[in-house]
């Protein structure tokens, strides 16, 4: 496929560059290798683009890279899960800033290491792995993972994978970012936020709108990030950080402030023309109130 060939070279080159600059500690696929990031400042309740209150850690495994709250073993709560799929030729390190941002907000992020994620096999395996770790008394994740609240996301080919994995009954919501075309959203039975880039010349906004238009059986939103190209989310996620965090906080943490960004008459993203060049909500999404009963 042409879109795969066009995407592979720049993502692979970027992954190599980031790997070289980050050092072997974060790049090597070695099980139980922990890398601790500096503790972020706590974010304001409605500033979803700001770092969250949790210091973060990274564990690079053979199949999955985990980004998670550093002190999860001592946490007083269970932490929801986000499974992630990379773009063609990419690795989790390419999206490190976004993964750490979500972890700082209290999520356990399980990023599949594979550079060819479309089938979602490694993403499903990540859920299986966390299920085992959550049940293991010797694991730092023992009884600290909220397996009842799992979201799926990914970029480009990984965005298509998020749609594929969205048919898994363990998934509660999906957030595909500039998803490639090899997926069937008709099999998804959970709410979806589909993100496009206004200036994306690899996955054109029309391709993402096609998924949105086909998703008339689930609550679905389409958001087109103003000025974004296909690689805006790579490295510093910029305008993608806040809405993706808010979506997952709304659906996996029950955050009412985050929920109001997408639902009800005061829908926050609907009036934020500085960030969005196009926002659409289908009939099922429009019927969802901003506040939970």
mmCIF file of C-alpha atoms in Angstrom:
data_model
loop_
_atom_site.group_PDB
_atom_site.id
_atom_site.type_symbol
_atom_site.label_atom_id
_atom_site.label_comp_id
_atom_site.label_asym_id
_atom_site.label_seq_id
_atom_site.Cartn_x
_atom_site.Cartn_y
_atom_site.Cartn_z
ATOM 1 C CA UNK A 1 0.000 0.000 0.000
ATOM 2 C CA UNK A 2 1.276 3.462 -0.939
ATOM 3 C CA UNK A 3 0.463 5.007 2.446
ATOM 4 C CA UNK A 4 2.573 2.364 4.167
ATOM 5 C CA UNK A 5 5.580 2.956 1.924
ATOM 6 C CA UNK A 6 5.337 6.726 2.368
ATOM 7 C CA UNK A 7 5.118 6.446 6.148
ATOM 8 C CA UNK A 8 7.762 3.804 6.828
ATOM 9 C CA UNK A 9 10.921 5.725 5.954
ATOM 10 C CA UNK A 10 10.369 8.929 7.999
ATOM 11 C CA UNK A 11 9.095 7.074 11.057
ATOM 12 C CA UNK A 12 11.923 4.566 10.962
ATOM 13 C CA UNK A 13 14.506 7.339 10.634
ATOM 14 C CA UNK A 14 12.928 9.268 13.507
ATOM 15 C CA UNK A 15 12.875 6.163 15.697
ATOM 16 C CA UNK A 16 16.572 5.590 15.099
ATOM 17 C CA UNK A 17 17.383 9.209 15.881
ATOM 18 C CA UNK A 18 15.377 9.192 19.099
ATOM 19 C CA UNK A 19 16.876 5.868 20.132
ATOM 20 C CA UNK A 20 20.383 7.215 19.704
ATOM 21 C CA UNK A 21 19.644 10.340 21.723
ATOM 22 C CA UNK A 22 17.789 8.534 24.512
ATOM 23 C CA UNK A 23 20.378 5.822 25.142
ATOM 24 C CA UNK A 24 20.050 2.076 25.470
ATOM 25 C CA UNK A 25 18.168 2.201 28.766
ATOM 26 C CA UNK A 26 14.913 3.227 27.093
ATOM 27 C CA UNK A 27 15.451 1.680 23.688
ATOM 28 C CA UNK A 28 16.457 -1.917 24.367
ATOM 29 C CA UNK A 29 13.632 -4.446 24.494
ATOM 30 C CA UNK A 30 14.667 -5.994 27.813
ATOM 31 C CA UNK A 31 12.026 -7.246 30.208
ATOM 32 C CA UNK A 32 11.854 -5.526 33.606
ATOM 33 C CA UNK A 33 14.076 -2.607 32.656
ATOM 34 C CA UNK A 34 12.790 0.450 34.526
ATOM 35 C CA UNK A 35 13.534 4.034 33.547
ATOM 36 C CA UNK A 36 12.192 6.712 35.862
ATOM 37 C CA UNK A 37 11.195 10.123 34.559
ATOM 38 C CA UNK A 38 11.271 13.327 36.595
ATOM 39 C CA UNK A 39 8.171 14.018 38.644
ATOM 40 C CA UNK A 40 5.813 16.403 36.843
ATOM 41 C CA UNK A 41 3.922 19.210 38.511
ATOM 42 C CA UNK A 42 0.265 18.568 39.275
ATOM 43 C CA UNK A 43 -2.093 19.813 36.563
ATOM 44 C CA UNK A 44 -5.100 22.033 37.042
ATOM 45 C CA UNK A 45 -8.344 20.077 37.042
ATOM 46 C CA UNK A 46 -9.367 21.276 33.577
ATOM 47 C CA UNK A 47 -5.922 21.666 31.962
ATOM 48 C CA UNK A 48 -5.612 18.270 30.351
ATOM 49 C CA UNK A 49 -2.562 19.286 28.362
ATOM 50 C CA UNK A 50 -0.543 19.964 31.516
ATOM 51 C CA UNK A 51 1.442 17.179 33.198
ATOM 52 C CA UNK A 52 -0.545 15.181 35.700
ATOM 53 C CA UNK A 53 0.281 14.619 39.387
ATOM 54 C CA UNK A 54 2.097 11.293 39.007
ATOM 55 C CA UNK A 55 5.818 10.740 38.615
ATOM 56 C CA UNK A 56 6.316 8.234 35.825
ATOM 57 C CA UNK A 57 8.356 5.142 35.002
ATOM 58 C CA UNK A 58 9.010 3.073 31.894
ATOM 59 C CA UNK A 59 9.456 -0.678 31.543
ATOM 60 C CA UNK A 60 10.679 -1.931 28.170
ATOM 61 C CA UNK A 61 9.692 -5.529 27.524
ATOM 62 C CA UNK A 62 10.055 -7.877 24.593
ATOM 63 C CA UNK A 63 6.510 -7.289 23.285
ATOM 64 C CA UNK A 64 5.236 -4.276 25.196
ATOM 65 C CA UNK A 65 6.638 -1.052 26.614
ATOM 66 C CA UNK A 66 4.832 0.094 29.753
ATOM 67 C CA UNK A 67 4.512 3.723 30.845
ATOM 68 C CA UNK A 68 2.947 4.021 34.281
ATOM 69 C CA UNK A 69 2.787 5.953 37.567
ATOM 70 C CA UNK A 70 6.151 5.304 39.214
ATOM 71 C CA UNK A 71 4.768 4.566 42.677
ATOM 72 C CA UNK A 72 1.925 2.369 41.433
ATOM 73 C CA UNK A 73 2.747 -0.360 43.969
ATOM 74 C CA UNK A 74 1.872 2.068 46.784
ATOM 75 C CA UNK A 75 -1.085 3.675 45.033
ATOM 76 C CA UNK A 76 -4.421 3.859 46.836
ATOM 77 C CA UNK A 77 -6.356 3.215 43.624
ATOM 78 C CA UNK A 78 -6.458 1.032 40.528
ATOM 79 C CA UNK A 79 -5.245 2.665 37.330
ATOM 80 C CA UNK A 80 -7.048 2.362 33.974
ATOM 81 C CA UNK A 81 -5.239 1.055 30.908
ATOM 82 C CA UNK A 82 -4.546 2.498 27.454
ATOM 83 C CA UNK A 83 -3.209 0.090 24.828
ATOM 84 C CA UNK A 84 -1.265 1.714 21.993
ATOM 85 C CA UNK A 85 -0.345 0.856 18.395
ATOM 86 C CA UNK A 86 2.539 2.526 16.504
ATOM 87 C CA UNK A 87 2.524 3.924 13.011
ATOM 88 C CA UNK A 88 4.223 1.936 10.270
ATOM 89 C CA UNK A 89 7.911 1.497 11.058
ATOM 90 C CA UNK A 90 7.501 3.216 14.421
ATOM 91 C CA UNK A 91 8.246 2.097 17.986
ATOM 92 C CA UNK A 92 6.869 3.395 21.307
ATOM 93 C CA UNK A 93 9.915 5.634 21.761
ATOM 94 C CA UNK A 94 8.678 7.755 18.848
ATOM 95 C CA UNK A 95 5.571 8.606 20.895
ATOM 96 C CA UNK A 96 7.305 8.704 24.281
ATOM 97 C CA UNK A 97 6.134 12.199 25.265
ATOM 98 C CA UNK A 98 2.468 11.345 24.742
ATOM 99 C CA UNK A 99 2.808 8.022 26.579
ATOM 100 C CA UNK A 100 4.494 9.701 29.560
ATOM 101 C CA UNK A 101 1.851 12.424 29.569
ATOM 102 C CA UNK A 102 -0.907 9.843 29.889
ATOM 103 C CA UNK A 103 1.039 7.979 32.584
ATOM 104 C CA UNK A 104 1.420 11.227 34.536
ATOM 105 C CA UNK A 105 -2.364 11.500 34.464
ATOM 106 C CA UNK A 106 -2.711 8.129 36.160
ATOM 107 C CA UNK A 107 -2.987 5.671 33.272
ATOM 108 C CA UNK A 108 -1.040 2.482 32.676
ATOM 109 C CA UNK A 109 -0.055 2.725 29.007
ATOM 110 C CA UNK A 110 0.785 -0.561 27.283
ATOM 111 C CA UNK A 111 2.448 0.299 23.972
ATOM 112 C CA UNK A 112 2.999 -2.567 21.549
ATOM 113 C CA UNK A 113 6.617 -2.652 20.389
ATOM 114 C CA UNK A 114 5.803 -3.909 16.910
ATOM 115 C CA UNK A 115 6.336 -1.525 13.949
ATOM 116 C CA UNK A 116 3.526 -3.329 12.090
ATOM 117 C CA UNK A 117 0.601 -3.107 14.471
ATOM 118 C CA UNK A 118 -2.423 -3.216 12.165
ATOM 119 C CA UNK A 119 -3.795 -6.593 13.297
ATOM 120 C CA UNK A 120 -3.742 -5.530 16.952
ATOM 121 C CA UNK A 121 -2.227 -8.850 18.069
ATOM 122 C CA UNK A 122 0.404 -7.275 20.317
ATOM 123 C CA UNK A 123 -2.121 -4.807 21.729
ATOM 124 C CA UNK A 124 -4.371 -7.663 22.819
ATOM 125 C CA UNK A 125 -1.319 -9.472 24.202
ATOM 126 C CA UNK A 126 -0.595 -6.374 26.289
ATOM 127 C CA UNK A 127 -3.964 -6.744 28.006
ATOM 128 C CA UNK A 128 -3.253 -10.412 28.676
ATOM 129 C CA UNK A 129 0.154 -9.516 30.119
ATOM 130 C CA UNK A 130 -1.267 -6.837 32.431
ATOM 131 C CA UNK A 131 -3.987 -9.231 33.541
ATOM 132 C CA UNK A 132 -1.266 -11.618 34.665
ATOM 133 C CA UNK A 133 0.819 -8.912 36.313
ATOM 134 C CA UNK A 134 -2.231 -7.579 38.145
ATOM 135 C CA UNK A 135 -2.858 -11.053 39.607
ATOM 136 C CA UNK A 136 0.767 -11.661 40.598
ATOM 137 C CA UNK A 137 1.482 -10.837 44.285
ATOM 138 C CA UNK A 138 5.154 -10.398 43.394
ATOM 139 C CA UNK A 139 4.485 -7.704 40.788
ATOM 140 C CA UNK A 140 4.461 -3.952 41.396
ATOM 141 C CA UNK A 141 1.189 -3.958 39.422
ATOM 142 C CA UNK A 142 -0.495 -6.415 41.799
ATOM 143 C CA UNK A 143 -4.138 -5.342 42.239
ATOM 144 C CA UNK A 144 -3.309 -1.824 40.993
ATOM 145 C CA UNK A 145 -4.492 -2.166 37.375
ATOM 146 C CA UNK A 146 -8.108 -1.297 36.550
ATOM 147 C CA UNK A 147 -8.852 -3.973 33.965
ATOM 148 C CA UNK A 148 -12.503 -2.935 33.898
ATOM 149 C CA UNK A 149 -11.561 0.311 32.136
ATOM 150 C CA UNK A 150 -9.384 -0.096 29.044
ATOM 151 C CA UNK A 151 -9.044 2.211 26.052
ATOM 152 C CA UNK A 152 -7.302 1.681 22.720
ATOM 153 C CA UNK A 153 -5.391 4.277 20.733
ATOM 154 C CA UNK A 154 -2.698 4.474 18.107
ATOM 155 C CA UNK A 155 -1.323 6.536 15.244
ATOM 156 C CA UNK A 156 -1.635 5.874 11.514
ATOM 157 C CA UNK A 157 -1.371 2.081 11.063
ATOM 158 C CA UNK A 158 -1.684 1.935 14.859
ATOM 159 C CA UNK A 159 -4.827 4.035 14.614
ATOM 160 C CA UNK A 160 -6.295 1.359 12.367
ATOM 161 C CA UNK A 161 -5.165 -1.185 14.966
ATOM 162 C CA UNK A 162 -7.084 0.723 17.645
ATOM 163 C CA UNK A 163 -10.207 0.285 15.520
ATOM 164 C CA UNK A 164 -9.451 -3.421 15.037
ATOM 165 C CA UNK A 165 -8.909 -3.916 18.777
ATOM 166 C CA UNK A 166 -12.092 -1.953 19.433
ATOM 167 C CA UNK A 167 -14.056 -5.123 18.735
ATOM 168 C CA UNK A 168 -12.444 -6.805 21.763
ATOM 169 C CA UNK A 169 -15.039 -6.975 24.585
ATOM 170 C CA UNK A 170 -12.399 -5.806 27.077
ATOM 171 C CA UNK A 171 -12.121 -2.390 25.357
ATOM 172 C CA UNK A 172 -14.322 0.464 26.612
ATOM 173 C CA UNK A 173 -13.455 3.192 24.109
ATOM 174 C CA UNK A 174 -11.204 3.868 21.128
ATOM 175 C CA UNK A 175 -9.241 6.927 20.051
ATOM 176 C CA UNK A 176 -7.643 6.380 16.621
ATOM 177 C CA UNK A 177 -5.241 9.149 15.586
ATOM 178 C CA UNK A 178 -5.029 9.620 11.809
ATOM 179 C CA UNK A 179 -5.931 5.946 11.289
ATOM 180 C CA UNK A 180 -4.862 4.021 8.203
ATOM 181 C CA UNK A 181 -7.604 2.444 6.082
ATOM 182 C CA UNK A 182 -7.202 -1.249 6.963
ATOM 183 C CA UNK A 183 -9.885 -1.586 9.633
ATOM 184 C CA UNK A 184 -13.620 -2.162 9.925
ATOM 185 C CA UNK A 185 -15.288 0.199 12.356
ATOM 186 C CA UNK A 186 -18.587 -1.655 11.970
ATOM 187 C CA UNK A 187 -17.234 -4.268 14.393
ATOM 188 C CA UNK A 188 -16.655 -1.658 17.141
ATOM 189 C CA UNK A 189 -19.263 -1.409 19.883
ATOM 190 C CA UNK A 190 -17.810 1.365 22.068
ATOM 191 C CA UNK A 191 -17.588 5.184 21.810
ATOM 192 C CA UNK A 192 -14.994 6.530 19.387
ATOM 193 C CA UNK A 193 -13.083 9.774 18.985
ATOM 194 C CA UNK A 194 -11.485 9.845 15.530
ATOM 195 C CA UNK A 195 -8.736 12.425 15.079
ATOM 196 C CA UNK A 196 -7.433 13.807 11.793
ATOM 197 C CA UNK A 197 -4.863 16.437 10.852
ATOM 198 C CA UNK A 198 -6.000 19.350 8.697
ATOM 199 C CA UNK A 199 -2.789 19.236 6.631
ATOM 200 C CA UNK A 200 -2.218 15.482 6.686
ATOM 201 C CA UNK A 201 -1.100 14.413 3.215
ATOM 202 C CA UNK A 202 -0.622 10.719 4.142
ATOM 203 C CA UNK A 203 -3.914 9.896 5.850
ATOM 204 C CA UNK A 204 -6.144 12.553 4.356
ATOM 205 C CA UNK A 205 -8.911 13.937 6.600
ATOM 206 C CA UNK A 206 -11.462 12.484 4.160
ATOM 207 C CA UNK A 207 -10.256 8.980 5.061
ATOM 208 C CA UNK A 208 -10.847 9.615 8.760
ATOM 209 C CA UNK A 209 -14.249 11.147 7.997
ATOM 210 C CA UNK A 210 -15.130 7.933 6.157
ATOM 211 C CA UNK A 211 -14.620 5.984 9.400
ATOM 212 C CA UNK A 212 -16.702 8.579 11.242
ATOM 213 C CA UNK A 213 -19.508 8.390 8.694
ATOM 214 C CA UNK A 214 -19.542 4.599 8.947
ATOM 215 C CA UNK A 215 -19.715 4.717 12.752
ATOM 216 C CA UNK A 216 -23.424 5.522 12.918
ATOM 217 C CA UNK A 217 -24.036 2.572 15.261
ATOM 218 C CA UNK A 218 -21.874 3.948 18.114
ATOM 219 C CA UNK A 219 -21.379 7.376 19.702
ATOM 220 C CA UNK A 220 -18.683 8.843 17.449
ATOM 221 C CA UNK A 221 -16.892 12.169 17.227
ATOM 222 C CA UNK A 222 -14.615 13.498 14.514
ATOM 223 C CA UNK A 223 -11.966 16.076 15.361
ATOM 224 C CA UNK A 224 -9.656 17.682 12.799
ATOM 225 C CA UNK A 225 -6.667 19.371 14.424
ATOM 226 C CA UNK A 226 -6.014 22.754 12.850
ATOM 227 C CA UNK A 227 -2.702 22.955 10.985
ATOM 228 C CA UNK A 228 -1.617 19.427 11.969
ATOM 229 C CA UNK A 229 0.236 17.214 9.512
ATOM 230 C CA UNK A 230 0.777 13.470 9.817
ATOM 231 C CA UNK A 231 3.738 13.812 12.179
ATOM 232 C CA UNK A 232 2.490 16.534 14.542
ATOM 233 C CA UNK A 233 1.723 13.883 17.185
ATOM 234 C CA UNK A 234 5.266 12.462 16.953
ATOM 235 C CA UNK A 235 7.707 13.684 19.610
ATOM 236 C CA UNK A 236 6.015 16.585 21.407
ATOM 237 C CA UNK A 237 2.303 15.742 20.896
ATOM 238 C CA UNK A 238 1.344 19.424 21.072
ATOM 239 C CA UNK A 239 -2.382 19.889 20.334
ATOM 240 C CA UNK A 240 -3.079 16.154 20.635
ATOM 241 C CA UNK A 241 -2.137 15.900 24.320
ATOM 242 C CA UNK A 242 -5.104 17.673 25.902
ATOM 243 C CA UNK A 243 -8.044 16.197 23.952
ATOM 244 C CA UNK A 244 -6.719 12.637 24.069
ATOM 245 C CA UNK A 245 -6.180 12.911 27.818
ATOM 246 C CA UNK A 246 -9.630 14.401 28.342
ATOM 247 C CA UNK A 247 -11.278 11.653 26.273
ATOM 248 C CA UNK A 248 -9.654 8.880 28.266
ATOM 249 C CA UNK A 249 -10.275 10.609 31.589
ATOM 250 C CA UNK A 250 -13.948 10.962 30.653
ATOM 251 C CA UNK A 251 -14.417 7.334 29.594
ATOM 252 C CA UNK A 252 -11.998 5.473 31.842
ATOM 253 C CA UNK A 253 -11.980 7.625 34.995
ATOM 254 C CA UNK A 254 -15.467 9.136 35.003
ATOM 255 C CA UNK A 255 -14.074 12.691 34.964
ATOM 256 C CA UNK A 256 -17.076 15.016 34.566
ATOM 257 C CA UNK A 257 -15.021 18.046 33.574
ATOM 258 C CA UNK A 258 -13.390 15.996 30.831
ATOM 259 C CA UNK A 259 -16.755 14.638 29.729
ATOM 260 C CA UNK A 260 -18.034 18.168 29.128
ATOM 261 C CA UNK A 261 -15.300 18.654 26.532
ATOM 262 C CA UNK A 262 -17.165 16.283 24.213
ATOM 263 C CA UNK A 263 -20.803 15.979 25.229
ATOM 264 C CA UNK A 264 -23.765 18.212 25.951
ATOM 265 C CA UNK A 265 -24.651 21.635 24.541
ATOM 266 C CA UNK A 266 -21.533 23.222 26.022
ATOM 267 C CA UNK A 267 -19.177 20.783 24.267
ATOM 268 C CA UNK A 268 -15.723 22.300 24.791
ATOM 269 C CA UNK A 269 -14.040 21.112 21.617
ATOM 270 C CA UNK A 270 -17.034 22.273 19.557
ATOM 271 C CA UNK A 271 -16.255 25.934 20.258
ATOM 272 C CA UNK A 272 -12.441 25.730 20.339
ATOM 273 C CA UNK A 273 -11.745 26.951 16.815
ATOM 274 C CA UNK A 274 -8.112 27.691 17.671
ATOM 275 C CA UNK A 275 -7.418 23.966 18.062
ATOM 276 C CA UNK A 276 -9.953 22.452 15.683
ATOM 277 C CA UNK A 277 -10.658 23.111 12.013
ATOM 278 C CA UNK A 278 -13.632 20.715 12.032
ATOM 279 C CA UNK A 279 -15.570 18.959 14.802
ATOM 280 C CA UNK A 280 -18.495 16.619 14.214
ATOM 281 C CA UNK A 281 -20.703 14.568 16.529
ATOM 282 C CA UNK A 282 -23.091 11.939 15.270
ATOM 283 C CA UNK A 283 -26.638 11.482 16.532
ATOM 284 C CA UNK A 284 -25.721 8.991 19.235
ATOM 285 C CA UNK A 285 -22.984 11.280 20.548
ATOM 286 C CA UNK A 286 -25.357 14.239 20.544
ATOM 287 C CA UNK A 287 -27.787 12.284 22.722
ATOM 288 C CA UNK A 288 -25.212 11.820 25.498
ATOM 289 C CA UNK A 289 -25.518 14.419 28.275
ATOM 290 C CA UNK A 290 -22.528 16.321 29.597
ATOM 291 C CA UNK A 291 -23.196 15.123 33.139
ATOM 292 C CA UNK A 292 -23.617 11.496 34.123
ATOM 293 C CA UNK A 293 -26.913 10.655 35.862
#
